[in-house]
Tab-separated table of C-alpha atoms in Angstrom:
chain	number	residue	atom	x	y	z
C	842	MET	CA	-6.131	37.047	43.883
C	843	LYS	CA	-4.357	33.788	43.143
C	844	PRO	CA	-2.685	31.808	45.972
C	845	PHE	CA	0.987	32.529	46.594
C	846	ALA	CA	3.737	31.484	48.986
C	847	PHE	CA	4.948	34.068	51.495
C	848	SER	CA	8.134	34.372	53.524
C	849	ARG	CA	9.920	37.087	55.469
C	850	ALA	CA	13.609	37.927	55.064
C	851	ASP	CA	15.658	39.053	58.061
C	852	SER	CA	18.676	40.315	56.121
C	853	VAL	CA	19.689	41.559	52.694
C	854	ALA	CA	21.440	38.249	52.058
C	855	ALA	CA	18.272	36.304	52.868
C	856	ALA	CA	16.229	38.539	50.605
C	857	LEU	CA	18.689	38.059	47.742
C	858	ALA	CA	18.652	34.300	48.235
C	859	ALA	CA	14.861	34.292	47.933
C	860	GLY	CA	15.026	36.603	44.935
C	861	ALA	CA	17.502	34.282	43.236
C	862	GLU	CA	14.905	31.526	43.570
C	863	GLY	CA	12.238	33.594	41.847
C	864	ALA	CA	10.509	35.329	44.759
C	865	ARG	CA	9.189	38.850	44.255
C	866	TYR	CA	10.182	41.469	46.799
C	867	ILE	CA	7.427	43.248	48.700
C	868	ALA	CA	7.923	46.250	50.982
C	869	GLY	CA	4.959	48.601	51.411
C	870	GLY	CA	2.973	46.745	48.762
C	871	THR	CA	0.967	49.830	47.824
C	872	ASN	CA	1.116	48.996	44.106
C	873	LEU	CA	1.884	45.289	43.921
C	874	ILE	CA	-1.034	44.167	46.095
C	875	ASP	CA	-3.496	46.111	43.951
C	876	LEU	CA	-2.105	44.453	40.835
C	877	MET	CA	-2.346	41.034	42.459
C	878	LYS	CA	-5.983	41.613	43.433
C	879	LEU	CA	-6.810	42.335	39.797
C	880	GLN	CA	-4.613	39.433	38.595
C	881	VAL	CA	-2.565	41.816	36.492
C	882	GLU	CA	0.405	40.355	38.322
C	883	THR	CA	0.332	36.816	39.706
C	884	PRO	CA	3.630	36.062	41.473
C	885	GLU	CA	3.899	32.580	42.899
C	886	ARG	CA	6.076	33.686	45.802
C	887	LEU	CA	6.581	36.891	47.772
C	888	VAL	CA	9.346	37.711	50.217
C	889	ASP	CA	8.759	40.522	52.707
C	890	ILE	CA	11.839	42.763	52.917
C	891	GLY	CA	10.411	45.202	55.444
C	892	ARG	CA	12.687	44.030	58.291
C	893	ILE	CA	16.111	43.969	56.629
C	894	GLY	CA	17.167	47.512	57.561
C	895	LEU	CA	17.684	49.949	54.661
C	896	ASP	CA	15.400	52.441	56.407
C	897	THR	CA	17.684	55.363	57.260
C	898	VAL	CA	18.564	58.697	55.676
C	899	GLU	CA	22.224	59.610	56.134
C	900	GLY	CA	24.242	62.645	55.076
C	901	HIS	CA	27.602	61.959	53.430
C	902	ASP	CA	30.012	64.608	52.192
C	903	ASP	CA	27.650	67.144	50.634
C	904	GLY	CA	25.061	64.555	49.607
C	905	VAL	CA	22.577	62.131	51.139
C	906	ARG	CA	21.999	58.364	51.037
C	907	ILE	CA	18.368	57.281	51.237
C	908	GLY	CA	17.681	53.702	52.298
C	909	ALA	CA	15.395	51.866	49.897
C	910	LEU	CA	12.872	51.114	52.651
C	911	VAL	CA	12.470	54.643	53.991
C	912	PRO	CA	8.729	55.442	53.873
C	913	ASN	CA	7.798	58.309	51.583
C	914	SER	CA	6.269	60.299	54.433
C	915	ASP	CA	9.423	59.984	56.565
C	916	LEU	CA	11.599	60.978	53.628
C	917	ALA	CA	9.520	64.082	52.884
C	918	ALA	CA	9.763	65.183	56.517
C	919	HIS	CA	13.480	64.516	57.004
C	920	PRO	CA	15.454	67.690	57.820
C	921	LEU	CA	18.231	66.891	55.326
C	922	ILE	CA	15.740	66.464	52.497
C	923	ARG	CA	13.717	69.537	53.390
C	924	SER	CA	16.790	71.758	53.672
C	925	ARG	CA	18.925	70.460	50.787
C	926	TYR	CA	16.404	69.044	48.324
C	927	PRO	CA	13.078	70.874	48.762
C	928	MET	CA	11.891	69.815	45.310
C	929	LEU	CA	12.069	66.183	46.456
C	930	ALA	CA	10.125	66.894	49.630
C	931	ARG	CA	7.440	68.669	47.623
C	932	ALA	CA	7.283	65.889	45.043
C	933	LEU	CA	6.805	63.272	47.744
C	934	LEU	CA	4.030	65.250	49.409
C	935	ALA	CA	2.314	65.696	46.041
C	936	GLY	CA	2.025	61.929	45.582
C	937	ALA	CA	-0.832	59.635	46.607
C	938	SER	CA	-2.443	60.138	50.042
C	939	ALA	CA	-1.013	60.436	53.554
C	940	GLN	CA	-1.942	56.830	54.306
C	941	LEU	CA	-0.177	55.524	51.201
C	942	ARG	CA	2.882	57.706	51.794
C	943	ASN	CA	3.177	56.161	55.257
C	944	LYS	CA	3.544	52.700	53.683
C	945	ALA	CA	5.176	53.308	50.303
C	946	SER	CA	8.965	52.879	50.219
C	947	ALA	CA	11.564	54.906	48.352
C	948	GLY	CA	12.748	51.901	46.349
C	949	GLY	CA	9.241	50.720	45.606
C	950	ASN	CA	8.271	54.178	44.383
C	951	LEU	CA	10.773	53.842	41.541
C	952	LEU	CA	9.315	50.460	40.576
C	953	GLN	CA	5.612	51.286	40.624
C	954	ARG	CA	3.859	50.431	37.406
C	955	THR	CA	1.778	52.612	35.127
C	956	ARG	CA	-1.786	53.594	35.984
C	957	CYS	CA	-2.930	53.113	32.365
C	958	TYR	CA	-6.590	52.052	32.334
C	959	TYR	CA	-5.903	49.347	29.775
C	960	PHE	CA	-3.015	47.895	31.752
C	961	TYR	CA	-5.313	47.431	34.738
C	962	GLU	CA	-8.207	46.029	32.676
C	963	THR	CA	-7.305	42.422	31.918
C	964	ALA	CA	-9.918	42.208	29.150
C	965	ALA	CA	-8.183	44.989	27.213
C	966	ARG	CA	-5.212	44.627	24.888
C	967	CYS	CA	-1.981	45.732	26.545
C	968	ASN	CA	1.527	44.936	25.372
C	969	LYS	CA	2.901	45.803	28.798
C	970	ARG	CA	0.732	43.193	30.475
C	971	ASP	CA	0.488	40.703	27.577
C	972	PRO	CA	3.349	41.241	25.088
C	973	GLY	CA	2.239	41.116	21.474
C	974	SER	CA	-1.460	41.615	22.199
C	975	GLY	CA	-1.620	45.262	21.068
C	976	CYS	CA	-2.244	48.623	22.736
C	977	ASP	CA	-5.848	49.721	23.143
C	978	ALA	CA	-4.751	53.072	24.563
C	979	ILE	CA	-3.411	54.385	21.247
C	980	HIS	CA	-6.869	54.514	19.678
C	981	GLY	CA	-8.796	54.535	22.957
C	982	PHE	CA	-9.324	56.992	25.801
C	983	ASN	CA	-5.765	58.233	26.191
C	984	ARG	CA	-6.165	61.493	28.121
C	985	ILE	CA	-3.520	60.581	30.743
C	986	HIS	CA	-1.080	59.013	28.316
C	987	ALA	CA	2.358	59.939	27.002
C	988	VAL	CA	3.152	62.581	24.393
C	989	LEU	CA	6.917	61.933	24.558
C	990	GLY	CA	8.932	58.718	24.435
C	991	GLY	CA	6.080	56.371	23.547
C	992	SER	CA	6.094	53.796	20.774
C	993	ALA	CA	3.683	51.876	18.583
C	994	SER	CA	3.633	49.284	21.365
C	995	CYS	CA	2.869	51.506	24.381
C	996	ILE	CA	2.075	55.109	25.322
C	997	ALA	CA	1.626	54.607	29.073
C	998	THR	CA	3.169	57.130	31.470
C	999	HIS	CA	5.295	56.506	34.534
C	1000	PRO	CA	3.275	57.591	37.607
C	1001	SER	CA	5.987	58.545	40.116
C	1002	ASP	CA	6.401	62.098	41.405
C	1003	MET	CA	9.449	61.203	43.473
C	1004	ALA	CA	11.316	59.795	40.468
C	1005	VAL	CA	10.877	63.050	38.542
C	1006	ALA	CA	12.558	65.042	41.315
C	1007	LEU	CA	15.291	62.412	41.663
C	1008	SER	CA	15.988	62.685	37.947
C	1009	ALA	CA	16.510	66.444	38.192
C	1010	LEU	CA	18.780	65.876	41.204
C	1011	ASP	CA	21.070	63.400	39.369
C	1012	ALA	CA	20.222	60.566	41.767
C	1013	VAL	CA	21.980	57.200	41.612
C	1014	VAL	CA	20.232	53.909	42.385
C	1015	VAL	CA	22.325	51.484	44.441
C	1016	THR	CA	21.573	47.763	44.110
C	1017	ALA	CA	22.666	44.392	45.471
C	1018	ARG	CA	22.817	41.090	43.595
C	1019	ALA	CA	23.168	37.526	44.793
C	1020	SER	CA	26.462	37.320	42.904
C	1021	GLY	CA	27.862	39.941	45.271
C	1022	ASP	CA	28.559	42.598	42.645
C	1023	GLY	CA	25.976	45.284	43.275
C	1024	ARG	CA	25.604	48.193	40.904
C	1025	ARG	CA	25.306	51.978	40.870
C	1026	ILE	CA	22.835	53.063	38.191
C	1027	ALA	CA	22.225	56.696	37.279
C	1028	LEU	CA	18.509	57.336	37.546
C	1029	GLY	CA	18.451	58.523	33.947
C	1030	ASP	CA	19.602	55.040	32.928
C	1031	PHE	CA	17.374	53.134	35.337
C	1032	HIS	CA	14.027	53.220	33.502
C	1033	ARG	CA	13.578	52.021	29.929
C	1034	LEU	CA	11.475	53.442	27.138
C	1035	PRO	CA	8.896	50.968	25.789
C	1036	GLY	CA	10.177	50.438	22.251
C	1037	ASP	CA	9.119	46.943	21.217
C	1038	THR	CA	9.375	45.551	24.769
C	1039	PRO	CA	7.170	47.714	27.023
C	1040	GLN	CA	6.928	44.893	29.568
C	1041	ILE	CA	10.595	45.534	30.485
C	1042	GLU	CA	10.446	48.771	32.454
C	1043	THR	CA	13.833	49.005	34.190
C	1044	VAL	CA	17.378	47.730	33.766
C	1045	LEU	CA	17.163	45.624	36.946
C	1046	GLU	CA	18.000	41.959	36.535
C	1047	PRO	CA	15.808	39.227	38.053
C	1048	GLY	CA	16.461	39.104	41.794
C	1049	GLU	CA	18.386	42.390	41.878
C	1050	LEU	CA	17.455	44.456	44.920
C	1051	ILE	CA	17.461	48.238	45.318
C	1052	THR	CA	19.242	49.013	48.589
C	1053	ALA	CA	19.646	52.799	48.480
C	1054	ILE	CA	19.360	55.990	46.482
C	1055	ASP	CA	22.331	58.367	46.525
C	1056	LEU	CA	21.917	62.090	46.008
C	1057	PRO	CA	24.931	64.270	45.197
C	1058	ALA	CA	25.308	67.803	46.512
C	1059	PRO	CA	22.244	69.960	45.868
C	1060	PRO	CA	22.251	71.838	42.561
C	1061	PRO	CA	22.814	75.593	42.594
C	1062	GLY	CA	19.900	77.982	42.548
C	1063	ARG	CA	16.288	77.702	43.619
C	1064	GLN	CA	14.294	74.466	43.489
C	1065	VAL	CA	10.625	73.719	42.926
C	1066	TYR	CA	8.299	70.848	42.055
C	1067	ARG	CA	5.126	71.864	40.271
C	1068	LYS	CA	2.376	69.339	39.601
C	1069	VAL	CA	-0.701	69.921	37.463
C	1070	ARG	CA	-3.483	67.403	38.072
C	1071	ASP	CA	-7.238	67.044	37.928
C	1072	ARG	CA	-7.753	67.508	41.667
C	1073	ALA	CA	-5.752	68.810	44.583
C	1074	SER	CA	-4.806	65.441	46.089
C	1075	PHE	CA	-4.629	61.719	45.338
C	1076	ALA	CA	-4.299	62.282	41.594
C	1077	PHE	CA	-1.484	61.508	39.169
C	1078	ALA	CA	0.234	64.272	37.221
C	1079	LEU	CA	-1.049	65.418	33.876
C	1080	VAL	CA	2.180	67.430	33.722
C	1081	SER	CA	4.792	67.959	36.410
C	1082	VAL	CA	8.092	69.821	36.458
C	1083	ALA	CA	11.007	69.374	38.842
C	1084	ALA	CA	13.356	72.306	38.380
C	1085	ALA	CA	16.501	73.812	39.847
C	1086	VAL	CA	17.598	77.065	38.228
C	1087	ALA	CA	20.412	79.450	39.151
C	1088	VAL	CA	20.520	83.038	37.869
C	1089	GLU	CA	23.300	85.612	38.185
C	1090	ASP	CA	22.924	89.189	36.942
C	1091	GLY	CA	19.820	88.194	35.021
C	1092	VAL	CA	21.513	85.311	33.184
C	1093	VAL	CA	20.732	81.619	33.712
C	1094	THR	CA	23.945	79.979	34.869
C	1095	SER	CA	22.580	76.521	35.626
C	1096	ALA	CA	19.337	74.643	34.932
C	1097	ARG	CA	18.145	71.151	35.731
C	1098	LEU	CA	14.682	70.160	34.573
C	1099	ALA	CA	12.774	66.888	34.651
C	1100	PHE	CA	9.166	66.209	33.718
C	1101	GLY	CA	6.415	63.826	34.777
C	1102	GLY	CA	3.095	62.895	33.200
C	1103	LEU	CA	4.518	63.234	29.694
C	1104	ALA	CA	6.449	60.029	29.060
C	1105	PRO	CA	6.867	56.355	30.027
C	1106	MET	CA	9.722	57.360	32.342
C	1107	PRO	CA	10.790	60.514	34.186
C	1108	TRP	CA	11.718	62.751	31.259
C	1109	ARG	CA	14.910	64.786	31.222
C	1110	ASP	CA	16.183	66.221	27.956
C	1111	PRO	CA	19.634	67.911	27.887
C	1112	ALA	CA	18.463	70.117	25.017
C	1113	VAL	CA	15.962	71.819	27.308
C	1114	GLU	CA	18.653	72.734	29.823
C	1115	ALA	CA	21.058	73.783	27.065
C	1116	ALA	CA	18.447	76.199	25.698
C	1117	LEU	CA	18.509	78.035	29.041
C	1118	ALA	CA	22.169	77.951	30.085
C	1119	GLY	CA	23.952	81.230	29.423
C	1120	GLN	CA	20.784	82.979	28.257
C	1121	PRO	CA	19.073	86.019	29.788
C	1122	ALA	CA	16.211	84.833	31.981
C	1123	GLY	CA	13.078	85.811	30.105
C	1124	THR	CA	10.497	84.997	27.489
C	1125	ALA	CA	12.882	84.187	24.622
C	1126	ALA	CA	14.900	81.637	26.595
C	1127	PHE	CA	11.845	80.112	28.216
C	1128	GLU	CA	10.062	79.697	24.878
C	1129	ALA	CA	13.211	78.139	23.409
C	1130	ALA	CA	13.343	75.644	26.285
C	1131	ALA	CA	9.699	74.726	25.713
C	1132	ASP	CA	10.361	74.308	21.985
C	1133	ALA	CA	13.267	71.979	22.774
C	1134	LEU	CA	11.115	69.928	25.141
C	1135	LEU	CA	8.188	69.519	22.773
C	1136	THR	CA	9.806	69.239	19.337
C	1137	ALA	CA	9.037	65.532	19.134
C	1138	ALA	CA	5.803	65.606	21.168
C	1139	ARG	CA	2.832	63.776	19.706
C	1140	GLY	CA	-0.712	63.636	20.970
C	1141	TYR	CA	-3.139	60.789	20.345
C	1142	GLY	CA	-6.412	62.666	20.480
C	1143	HIS	CA	-7.623	62.928	24.043
C	1144	ASN	CA	-4.162	63.886	25.326
C	1145	ASP	CA	-3.359	66.556	22.730
C	1146	PHE	CA	-3.921	69.216	25.393
C	1147	LYS	CA	-0.857	67.988	27.299
C	1148	ILE	CA	1.470	69.568	24.752
C	1149	THR	CA	0.094	73.055	25.385
C	1150	LEU	CA	-0.191	72.379	29.106
C	1151	ALA	CA	3.455	71.284	29.288
C	1152	ARG	CA	4.599	74.455	27.540
C	1153	ARG	CA	2.629	76.700	29.870
C	1154	THR	CA	3.660	74.797	32.984
C	1155	LEU	CA	7.351	74.907	32.100
C	1156	ILE	CA	7.308	78.619	31.314
C	1157	ALA	CA	5.346	79.473	34.465
C	1158	THR	CA	7.798	77.426	36.546
C	1159	LEU	CA	10.790	79.191	35.018
C	1160	TRP	CA	9.288	82.600	35.705
C	1161	ASP	CA	8.681	81.604	39.328
C	1162	LEU	CA	12.298	80.530	39.773
C	1163	THR	CA	13.912	83.531	38.103
C	1164	THR	CA	11.916	86.477	39.415
């Protein structure tokens, strides 16, 4: 790890002032510190934001505001989350380990970086870590990599479970900027696909700070988060599905579906939901939804199995929610 300057902010304003001067924010540090140890990231200055508030969960109208510094474990256990958004609680509990969930923050979870082997190995070529160097994953061992949304520059996946559930729940990311004009960013617009610039992963500007995540009223119907992984705990998703589906008289009246493990960002495709809405709940509609999801899917050898696995996982999830 390279030497760095460290300071602690006591307010949002102080944090923003440090961010405006180039400091990187650190909360739980469960991802950033690992990257610094490996010299994948080498910030010259860190500012600790762990004592600036932003650590409450509050109901408002029919929705909920989640402070950016709420630990993942606290968020999963909160009565409002468990009762209104069970898919989010399940997604949080499916991530990492209990020790990491105790430290990891809600805002930091959205910003965690890919677990691509080649991103972490500084001797490998990685456009995300070293723009223009190439992508060794495309022709390398790419079992955990993306089959949707990748590019010739990068096929890494986004690792968050929480973000997948938030995508299905139409979450909004609330930010603050030193200029005073914070933003509200729909989660579907928050992460960026790699394209030719895989090193730019979100729409946040330098120094912009996530302060909260807003959830609207819960969607109609039943909710579930299903995660398929290599082992029962402390493993990233090969495929995950966050789903909320409502059925009346055997017909799907509403469907929200987001996917993890398949793409460089939480993946939500309106065509998948449109294939279900207004259709009788059953094999034909479920197969049509899977076709819509995977029309553009592409494997790179080791990860070809993900296409079949995604189809089976989606269909099994839909059966569970509609029977």
